[in-house]
Amino acid sequence: MLTDDRQNQILRELALRGSINAAEFARRMGISGMTVRRDLALLDAQGLLQRVHGGAVALAGPARSPAGQGQGNNAPSNREGRTMAPAGRNAPIPAKQRPLATIGMIVPTARYYFPGIIRGAEAAAQELGVRLVLGVSNYSAAEEQRQIQRLLKSGVDGLLVTPSGESLAGTPTLDLLASAEVPVVIIERSIDGVLDEGRLESVRSDHARGAELAVNHLVSLGHRKIALCVRESSPTSSPVSEGYRKAMQAAGLPHDPAMTRAITLSATDPETLRHELDSIVGSFTDAGATAAIVHNDEDALMFADLCEALGLHVPGDLALVAYDDEIASFGSVPMSAVAPPKFDVGYHGVQMCLNRLGPRRVSSLALQRVILSPTLVVRDSTAS
């Protein structure tokens, strides 16, 4: 290991943990204790740390990198992942700033919904001096596992992972994450069923609460016949359906099976989807629905178009609430929508992961499951 690399590793260790034990660090790096003590003496002379018996402690304030030491460029290829640029700009991290840590992030897709989560993680990484490396699984469990193995092999300090399925229980992905020797934060998925596996943490949107917000809003407008349409294949469908049932029951409204429908797995092409949604619109109106909650935005916009084609006025004949608030505002009638806290989920995920690398170390911190509440954005599709 080159001198500059060793010294940057020492400063990084101090920034993360607050102190360094020379003998322990030497064993971990496979170098002599004399070499480490010499590096500590040089860094102390430069005012970058304070030597103490057996090692060193960090100075107050952020440490600087040794003069002339750049970050280097070892970002993965576009096919396998990319280094995130600072939030709100397209500039690289300045050459003289060494990242405090490198955190890998795996998401099912970089399109629709997840860009908001990625932006939140990117903002936190920029503020905290963390390098973020992105991998996309394309909702493939096999690719998800390859990405996890790739990032762990590359030496990331922590992982943020959104599994492709709704649950991790009994999956090879869980086996990989539970055996990882770095902090792991599960993003936008519940870990309730795998709490005894490894030391996993999680941060996610409370989608059940999001559905409750939608139902409560519609009830407050006087609606009693409220329908729900969800995507059968979406991991979000179960909590949304749960929240809908809970809110309807709390409002004293009877359960009507005709008022809940799921878009099936077979509806993968636009024409099949349109035909299935057309059938759902018809079944809801036949059942006397005066309002509907539709997950997700894309399906909600098509749902509204089909209502218009049938001569149904939104919101006069049928009030609509979309779920996700990605593109709901762009409908011919701007749609009220439940907005999950996507940015905050990504932001908190990076913070939680970095906390595990801090001075108190992994084992001394209580494991966290953070659940963030969505908000309801009211627009014309539910106007009274």
GROMACS .gro file of C-alpha atoms in nm:
model
  384
    1MET     CA    1   0.000   0.000   0.000
    2LEU     CA    2   0.138   0.343  -0.096
    3THR     CA    3   0.212   0.598   0.175
    4ASP     CA    4  -0.063   0.839   0.062
    5ASP     CA    5  -0.316   0.555   0.049
    6ARG     CA    6  -0.224   0.443   0.401
    7GLN     CA    7  -0.249   0.792   0.540
    8ASN     CA    8  -0.582   0.858   0.373
    9GLN     CA    9  -0.710   0.531   0.518
   10ILE     CA   10  -0.596   0.644   0.863
   11LEU     CA   11  -0.775   0.980   0.827
   12ARG     CA   12  -1.087   0.808   0.698
   13GLU     CA   13  -1.084   0.571   0.996
   14LEU     CA   14  -1.053   0.866   1.232
   15ALA     CA   15  -1.337   1.054   1.062
   16LEU     CA   16  -1.563   0.751   1.092
   17ARG     CA   17  -1.466   0.622   1.435
   18GLY     CA   18  -1.302   0.912   1.617
   19SER     CA   19  -0.994   0.713   1.718
   20ILE     CA   20  -0.754   0.453   1.587
   21ASN     CA   21  -0.559   0.177   1.756
   22ALA     CA   22  -0.222   0.148   1.582
   23ALA     CA   23  -0.168  -0.224   1.648
   24GLU     CA   24  -0.521  -0.320   1.544
   25PHE     CA   25  -0.501  -0.106   1.230
   26ALA     CA   26  -0.164  -0.259   1.137
   27ARG     CA   27  -0.302  -0.613   1.169
   28ARG     CA   28  -0.608  -0.528   0.960
   29MET     CA   29  -0.401  -0.365   0.685
   30GLY     CA   30  -0.129  -0.632   0.687
   31ILE     CA   31   0.148  -0.381   0.757
   32SER     CA   32   0.395  -0.335   1.042
   33GLY     CA   33   0.316  -0.143   1.358
   34MET     CA   34   0.628   0.068   1.299
   35THR     CA   35   0.490   0.181   0.962
   36VAL     CA   36   0.162   0.288   1.119
   37ARG     CA   37   0.335   0.474   1.403
   38ARG     CA   38   0.553   0.656   1.149
   39ASP     CA   39   0.242   0.758   0.951
   40LEU     CA   40   0.073   0.879   1.270
   41ALA     CA   41   0.377   1.088   1.358
   42LEU     CA   42   0.380   1.251   1.012
   43LEU     CA   43   0.006   1.323   1.020
   44ASP     CA   44   0.035   1.463   1.372
   45ALA     CA   45   0.315   1.695   1.255
   46GLN     CA   46   0.084   1.818   0.975
   47GLY     CA   47  -0.189   1.895   1.228
   48LEU     CA   48  -0.426   1.631   1.088
   49LEU     CA   49  -0.465   1.421   1.404
   50GLN     CA   50  -0.351   1.399   1.765
   51ARG     CA   51  -0.129   1.112   1.869
   52VAL     CA   52  -0.214   0.936   2.195
   53HIS     CA   53  -0.073   0.628   2.365
   54GLY     CA   54  -0.130   0.330   2.133
   55GLY     CA   55  -0.274   0.527   1.843
   56ALA     CA   56  -0.441   0.858   1.763
   57VAL     CA   57  -0.765   1.054   1.798
   58ALA     CA   58  -0.938   1.286   1.555
   59LEU     CA   59  -0.908   1.661   1.589
   60ALA     CA   60  -1.219   1.875   1.628
   61GLY     CA   61  -1.363   1.949   1.283
   62PRO     CA   62  -1.314   1.755   0.960
   63ALA     CA   63  -0.970   1.620   0.876
   64ARG     CA   64  -0.798   1.724   0.555
   65SER     CA   65  -0.640   1.488   0.306
   66PRO     CA   66  -0.261   1.490   0.275
   67ALA     CA   67  -0.149   1.747   0.022
   68GLY     CA   68  -0.166   1.642  -0.339
   69GLN     CA   69  -0.367   1.325  -0.275
   70GLY     CA   70  -0.656   1.294  -0.519
   71GLN     CA   71  -0.964   1.081  -0.505
   72GLY     CA   72  -0.886   0.867  -0.806
   73ASN     CA   73  -1.147   0.734  -1.043
   74ASN     CA   74  -1.256   0.379  -0.987
   75ALA     CA   75  -1.625   0.421  -1.064
   76PRO     CA   76  -1.793   0.113  -1.214
   77SER     CA   77  -1.908   0.105  -1.574
   78ASN     CA   78  -2.253   0.232  -1.676
   79ARG     CA   79  -2.373  -0.125  -1.724
   80GLU     CA   80  -2.297  -0.224  -1.366
   81GLY     CA   81  -2.354   0.099  -1.179
   82ARG     CA   82  -2.243   0.459  -1.152
   83THR     CA   83  -2.103   0.702  -0.900
   84MET     CA   84  -2.368   0.955  -0.805
   85ALA     CA   85  -2.296   1.321  -0.871
   86PRO     CA   86  -2.364   1.578  -0.598
   87ALA     CA   87  -2.732   1.665  -0.559
   88GLY     CA   88  -2.851   1.953  -0.772
   89ARG     CA   89  -2.541   1.977  -0.992
   90ASN     CA   90  -2.348   1.777  -1.246
   91ALA     CA   91  -2.000   1.824  -1.103
   92PRO     CA   92  -1.772   1.551  -0.964
   93ILE     CA   93  -1.654   1.547  -0.604
   94PRO     CA   94  -1.350   1.783  -0.582
   95ALA     CA   95  -1.028   1.593  -0.635
   96LYS     CA   96  -0.880   1.673  -0.292
   97GLN     CA   97  -1.186   1.548  -0.101
   98ARG     CA   98  -1.161   1.185  -0.007
   99PRO     CA   99  -1.502   1.023   0.055
  100LEU     CA  100  -1.578   0.943   0.417
  101ALA     CA  101  -1.724   0.611   0.308
  102THR     CA  102  -1.851   0.434  -0.004
  103ILE     CA  103  -2.210   0.310   0.012
  104GLY     CA  104  -2.361   0.082  -0.250
  105MET     CA  105  -2.727   0.132  -0.345
  106ILE     CA  106  -2.935  -0.127  -0.532
  107VAL     CA  107  -3.282  -0.038  -0.663
  108PRO     CA  108  -3.524  -0.234  -0.884
  109THR     CA  109  -3.536   0.046  -1.143
  110ALA     CA  110  -3.397   0.394  -1.199
  111ARG     CA  111  -3.725   0.498  -1.366
  112TYR     CA  112  -4.058   0.594  -1.206
  113TYR     CA  113  -4.077   0.631  -0.829
  114PHE     CA  114  -3.714   0.542  -0.751
  115PRO     CA  115  -3.551   0.857  -0.895
  116GLY     CA  116  -3.696   1.042  -0.595
  117ILE     CA  117  -3.537   0.795  -0.354
  118ILE     CA  118  -3.206   0.812  -0.541
  119ARG     CA  119  -3.211   1.193  -0.526
  120GLY     CA  120  -3.261   1.180  -0.150
  121ALA     CA  121  -2.972   0.938  -0.106
  122GLU     CA  122  -2.758   1.151  -0.335
  123ALA     CA  123  -2.832   1.466  -0.132
  124ALA     CA  124  -2.740   1.296   0.195
  125ALA     CA  125  -2.423   1.152   0.042
  126GLN     CA  126  -2.317   1.495  -0.080
  127GLU     CA  127  -2.379   1.656   0.260
  128LEU     CA  128  -2.203   1.381   0.452
  129GLY     CA  129  -1.904   1.337   0.221
  130VAL     CA  130  -2.007   0.987   0.113
  131ARG     CA  131  -1.955   0.826  -0.227
  132LEU     CA  132  -2.271   0.657  -0.355
  133VAL     CA  133  -2.250   0.375  -0.611
  134LEU     CA  134  -2.574   0.269  -0.785
  135GLY     CA  135  -2.681  -0.071  -0.915
  136VAL     CA  136  -3.013  -0.158  -1.083
  137SER     CA  137  -3.169  -0.505  -1.059
  138ASN     CA  138  -3.457  -0.455  -1.308
  139TYR     CA  139  -3.680  -0.649  -1.067
  140SER     CA  140  -3.470  -0.961  -1.121
  141ALA     CA  141  -3.381  -1.154  -0.805
  142ALA     CA  142  -3.080  -1.310  -0.980
  143GLU     CA  143  -2.949  -0.971  -1.093
  144GLU     CA  144  -3.015  -0.830  -0.747
  145GLN     CA  145  -2.791  -1.097  -0.596
  146ARG     CA  146  -2.520  -1.036  -0.858
  147GLN     CA  147  -2.524  -0.664  -0.777
  148ILE     CA  148  -2.496  -0.730  -0.403
  149GLN     CA  149  -2.201  -0.965  -0.459
  150ARG     CA  150  -2.034  -0.716  -0.694
  151LEU     CA  151  -2.061  -0.427  -0.449
  152LEU     CA  152  -1.944  -0.632  -0.152
  153LYS     CA  153  -1.647  -0.758  -0.353
  154SER     CA  154  -1.558  -0.400  -0.451
  155GLY     CA  155  -1.522  -0.312  -0.083
  156VAL     CA  156  -1.820  -0.086  -0.013
  157ASP     CA  157  -1.860   0.022   0.349
  158GLY     CA  158  -2.237  -0.025   0.355
  159LEU     CA  159  -2.538  -0.121   0.145
  160LEU     CA  160  -2.881   0.026   0.074
  161VAL     CA  161  -3.101  -0.237  -0.093
  162THR     CA  162  -3.456  -0.236  -0.224
  163PRO     CA  163  -3.538  -0.605  -0.283
  164SER     CA  164  -3.724  -0.685  -0.605
  165GLY     CA  165  -4.003  -0.865  -0.416
  166GLU     CA  166  -4.231  -0.764  -0.132
  167SER     CA  167  -4.062  -0.989   0.127
  168LEU     CA  168  -3.706  -1.103   0.193
  169ALA     CA  169  -3.813  -1.408   0.391
  170GLY     CA  170  -3.660  -1.734   0.265
  171THR     CA  171  -3.474  -1.572  -0.027
  172PRO     CA  172  -3.109  -1.604  -0.136
  173THR     CA  173  -3.097  -1.223  -0.121
  174LEU     CA  174  -3.165  -1.241   0.254
  175ASP     CA  175  -2.886  -1.496   0.297
  176LEU     CA  176  -2.640  -1.262   0.122
  177LEU     CA  177  -2.743  -0.956   0.322
  178ALA     CA  178  -2.757  -1.135   0.658
  179SER     CA  179  -2.401  -1.261   0.612
  180ALA     CA  180  -2.261  -0.928   0.487
  181GLU     CA  181  -1.991  -0.779   0.707
  182VAL     CA  182  -2.106  -0.424   0.637
  183PRO     CA  183  -2.415  -0.232   0.755
  184VAL     CA  184  -2.727  -0.305   0.547
  185VAL     CA  185  -3.035  -0.082   0.526
  186ILE     CA  186  -3.342  -0.214   0.344
  187ILE     CA  187  -3.519   0.062   0.153
  188GLU     CA  188  -3.898   0.074   0.092
  189ARG     CA  189  -3.961  -0.282   0.210
  190SER     CA  190  -4.070  -0.420   0.546
  191ILE     CA  191  -3.827  -0.640   0.740
  192ASP     CA  192  -4.087  -0.747   0.999
  193GLY     CA  193  -4.064  -1.109   0.886
  194VAL     CA  194  -3.683  -1.130   0.900
  195LEU     CA  195  -3.593  -0.947   1.220
  196ASP     CA  196  -3.388  -1.240   1.350
  197GLU     CA  197  -3.175  -1.262   1.035
  198GLY     CA  198  -2.851  -1.066   1.058
  199ARG     CA  199  -2.850  -0.704   1.174
  200LEU     CA  200  -3.071  -0.549   0.911
  201GLU     CA  201  -3.226  -0.205   0.942
  202SER     CA  202  -3.494  -0.047   0.728
  203VAL     CA  203  -3.651   0.281   0.625
  204ARG     CA  204  -3.972   0.286   0.425
  205SER     CA  205  -4.289   0.474   0.343
  206ASP     CA  206  -4.601   0.384   0.540
  207HIS     CA  207  -4.814   0.288   0.241
  208ALA     CA  208  -5.097   0.162   0.461
  209ARG     CA  209  -5.114   0.509   0.612
  210GLY     CA  210  -5.109   0.658   0.262
  211ALA     CA  211  -5.421   0.461   0.168
  212GLU     CA  212  -5.587   0.571   0.493
  213LEU     CA  213  -5.519   0.935   0.403
  214ALA     CA  214  -5.688   0.884   0.065
  215VAL     CA  215  -5.995   0.712   0.212
  216ASN     CA  216  -6.031   0.967   0.492
  217HIS     CA  217  -6.013   1.254   0.241
  218LEU     CA  218  -6.285   1.100   0.026
  219VAL     CA  219  -6.503   1.024   0.328
  220SER     CA  220  -6.468   1.387   0.441
  221LEU     CA  221  -6.612   1.489   0.101
  222GLY     CA  222  -6.917   1.274   0.163
  223HIS     CA  223  -6.823   0.965  -0.038
  224ARG     CA  224  -6.940   0.631   0.097
  225LYS     CA  225  -6.891   0.407  -0.205
  226ILE     CA  226  -6.510   0.418  -0.242
  227ALA     CA  227  -6.336   0.170  -0.473
  228LEU     CA  228  -5.972   0.058  -0.485
  229CYS     CA  229  -5.767  -0.053  -0.785
  230VAL     CA  230  -5.413  -0.183  -0.733
  231ARG     CA  231  -5.139  -0.355  -0.931
  232GLU     CA  232  -5.130  -0.726  -0.853
  233SER     CA  233  -4.755  -0.742  -0.916
  234SER     CA  234  -4.656  -0.439  -0.706
  235PRO     CA  235  -4.495  -0.485  -0.361
  236THR     CA  236  -4.691  -0.175  -0.259
  237SER     CA  237  -5.030  -0.334  -0.328
  238SER     CA  238  -5.055  -0.530  -0.001
  239PRO     CA  239  -4.999  -0.237   0.239
  240VAL     CA  240  -5.220  -0.007   0.030
  241SER     CA  241  -5.500  -0.266   0.038
  242GLU     CA  242  -5.450  -0.312   0.413
  243GLY     CA  243  -5.474   0.064   0.476
  244TYR     CA  244  -5.783   0.091   0.258
  245ARG     CA  245  -5.964  -0.185   0.450
  246LYS     CA  246  -5.864  -0.036   0.783
  247ALA     CA  247  -5.984   0.315   0.694
  248MET     CA  248  -6.311   0.189   0.546
  249GLN     CA  249  -6.380  -0.012   0.861
  250ALA     CA  250  -6.292   0.285   1.084
  251ALA     CA  251  -6.540   0.498   0.886
  252GLY     CA  252  -6.810   0.237   0.943
  253LEU     CA  253  -6.836   0.155   0.574
  254PRO     CA  254  -6.920  -0.206   0.481
  255HIS     CA  255  -6.674  -0.419   0.286
  256ASP     CA  256  -6.788  -0.474  -0.072
  257PRO     CA  257  -6.574  -0.718  -0.276
  258ALA     CA  258  -6.700  -0.551  -0.596
  259MET     CA  259  -6.521  -0.233  -0.487
  260THR     CA  260  -6.168  -0.380  -0.488
  261ARG     CA  261  -5.993  -0.495  -0.804
  262ALA     CA  262  -5.634  -0.580  -0.896
  263ILE     CA  263  -5.477  -0.535  -1.238
  264THR     CA  264  -5.348  -0.882  -1.317
  265LEU     CA  265  -5.001  -0.995  -1.414
  266SER     CA  266  -5.119  -1.057  -1.770
  267ALA     CA  267  -5.177  -0.685  -1.832
  268THR     CA  268  -4.826  -0.611  -1.953
  269ASP     CA  269  -4.893  -0.445  -2.289
  270PRO     CA  270  -5.088  -0.118  -2.333
  271GLU     CA  271  -5.387  -0.271  -2.515
  272THR     CA  272  -5.435  -0.551  -2.261
  273LEU     CA  273  -5.399  -0.298  -1.978
  274ARG     CA  274  -5.651  -0.063  -2.137
  275HIS     CA  275  -5.900  -0.345  -2.184
  276GLU     CA  276  -5.860  -0.458  -1.822
  277LEU     CA  277  -5.890  -0.106  -1.683
  278ASP     CA  278  -6.198  -0.047  -1.897
  279SER     CA  279  -6.354  -0.354  -1.736
  280ILE     CA  280  -6.260  -0.226  -1.389
  281VAL     CA  281  -6.411   0.118  -1.453
  282GLY     CA  282  -6.733  -0.052  -1.566
  283SER     CA  283  -6.746  -0.280  -1.262
  284PHE     CA  284  -6.692   0.011  -1.022
  285THR     CA  285  -6.967   0.222  -1.177
  286ASP     CA  286  -7.202  -0.079  -1.186
  287ALA     CA  287  -7.139  -0.122  -0.812
  288GLY     CA  288  -7.231   0.242  -0.753
  289ALA     CA  289  -6.885   0.377  -0.674
  290THR     CA  290  -6.864   0.757  -0.645
  291ALA     CA  291  -6.487   0.763  -0.581
  292ALA     CA  292  -6.183   0.545  -0.649
  293ILE     CA  293  -5.821   0.517  -0.537
  294VAL     CA  294  -5.593   0.392  -0.815
  295HIS     CA  295  -5.237   0.270  -0.768
  296ASN     CA  296  -5.024   0.383  -0.953
  297ASP     CA  297  -5.019   0.724  -1.129
  298GLU     CA  298  -4.983   0.578  -1.479
  299ASP     CA  299  -5.283   0.351  -1.428
  300ALA     CA  300  -5.479   0.635  -1.265
  301LEU     CA  301  -5.429   0.860  -1.569
  302MET     CA  302  -5.548   0.587  -1.805
  303PHE     CA  303  -5.837   0.517  -1.567
  304ALA     CA  304  -5.941   0.885  -1.588
  305ASP     CA  305  -5.920   0.880  -1.971
  306LEU     CA  306  -6.146   0.575  -1.981
  307CYS     CA  307  -6.395   0.749  -1.752
  308GLU     CA  308  -6.404   1.040  -1.995
  309ALA     CA  309  -6.455   0.803  -2.290
  310LEU     CA  310  -6.756   0.654  -2.109
  311GLY     CA  311  -6.902   0.999  -2.048
  312LEU     CA  312  -6.817   1.002  -1.677
  313HIS     CA  313  -6.714   1.338  -1.536
  314VAL     CA  314  -6.420   1.356  -1.294
  315PRO     CA  315  -6.485   1.447  -1.015
  316GLY     CA  316  -6.860   1.500  -1.061
  317ASP     CA  317  -6.944   1.138  -1.139
  318LEU     CA  318  -6.633   0.973  -0.999
  319ALA     CA  319  -6.370   1.135  -0.776
  320LEU     CA  320  -6.021   0.994  -0.821
  321VAL     CA  321  -5.710   0.972  -0.603
  322ALA     CA  322  -5.388   0.843  -0.758
  323TYR     CA  323  -5.108   0.679  -0.559
  324ASP     CA  324  -4.738   0.776  -0.595
  325ASP     CA  325  -4.769   1.140  -0.718
  326GLU     CA  326  -4.510   1.102  -0.988
  327ILE     CA  327  -4.715   1.230  -1.282
  328ALA     CA  328  -5.065   1.267  -1.132
  329SER     CA  329  -5.065   1.645  -1.177
  330PHE     CA  330  -5.034   1.612  -1.556
  331GLY     CA  331  -5.376   1.458  -1.619
  332SER     CA  332  -5.639   1.642  -1.822
  333VAL     CA  333  -5.795   1.683  -1.478
  334PRO     CA  334  -5.503   1.728  -1.234
  335MET     CA  335  -5.532   1.439  -0.995
  336SER     CA  336  -5.524   1.437  -0.618
  337ALA     CA  337  -5.255   1.192  -0.513
  338VAL     CA  338  -5.088   1.023  -0.218
  339ALA     CA  339  -4.722   1.124  -0.219
  340PRO     CA  340  -4.487   0.881  -0.041
  341PRO     CA  341  -4.182   1.057   0.113
  342LYS     CA  342  -3.944   0.919  -0.148
  343PHE     CA  343  -3.669   1.180  -0.106
  344ASP     CA  344  -3.672   1.139   0.272
  345VAL     CA  345  -3.653   0.759   0.247
  346GLY     CA  346  -3.333   0.781   0.044
  347TYR     CA  347  -3.189   1.056   0.263
  348HIS     CA  348  -3.252   0.869   0.588
  349GLY     CA  349  -3.117   0.545   0.439
  350VAL     CA  350  -2.773   0.699   0.381
  351GLN     CA  351  -2.773   0.861   0.725
  352MET     CA  352  -2.863   0.532   0.896
  353CYS     CA  353  -2.595   0.342   0.708
  354LEU     CA  354  -2.327   0.600   0.792
  355ASN     CA  355  -2.430   0.602   1.159
  356ARG     CA  356  -2.333   0.234   1.169
  357LEU     CA  357  -1.981   0.335   1.067
  358GLY     CA  358  -1.949   0.605   1.332
  359PRO     CA  359  -1.747   0.618   1.654
  360ARG     CA  360  -1.995   0.404   1.852
  361ARG     CA  361  -1.955   0.116   1.602
  362VAL     CA  362  -2.222  -0.125   1.482
  363SER     CA  363  -2.280  -0.337   1.790
  364SER     CA  364  -2.350  -0.049   2.030
  365LEU     CA  365  -2.642   0.106   1.839
  366ALA     CA  366  -3.001  -0.014   1.866
  367LEU     CA  367  -3.131  -0.149   1.535
  368GLN     CA  368  -3.378   0.082   1.364
  369ARG     CA  369  -3.694   0.038   1.160
  370VAL     CA  370  -3.797   0.382   1.039
  371ILE     CA  371  -4.144   0.431   0.888
  372LEU     CA  372  -4.221   0.766   0.724
  373SER     CA  373  -4.573   0.891   0.657
  374PRO     CA  374  -4.688   0.993   0.308
  375THR     CA  375  -4.882   1.312   0.244
  376LEU     CA  376  -5.196   1.378   0.040
  377VAL     CA  377  -5.181   1.639  -0.235
  378VAL     CA  378  -5.534   1.760  -0.316
  379ARG     CA  379  -5.606   1.866  -0.674
  380ASP     CA  380  -5.905   1.899  -0.908
  381SER     CA  381  -5.995   1.528  -0.933
  382THR     CA  382  -6.151   1.533  -0.585
  383ALA     CA  383  -6.275   1.892  -0.582
  384SER     CA  384  -6.622   1.929  -0.430
   0.00000   0.00000   0.00000
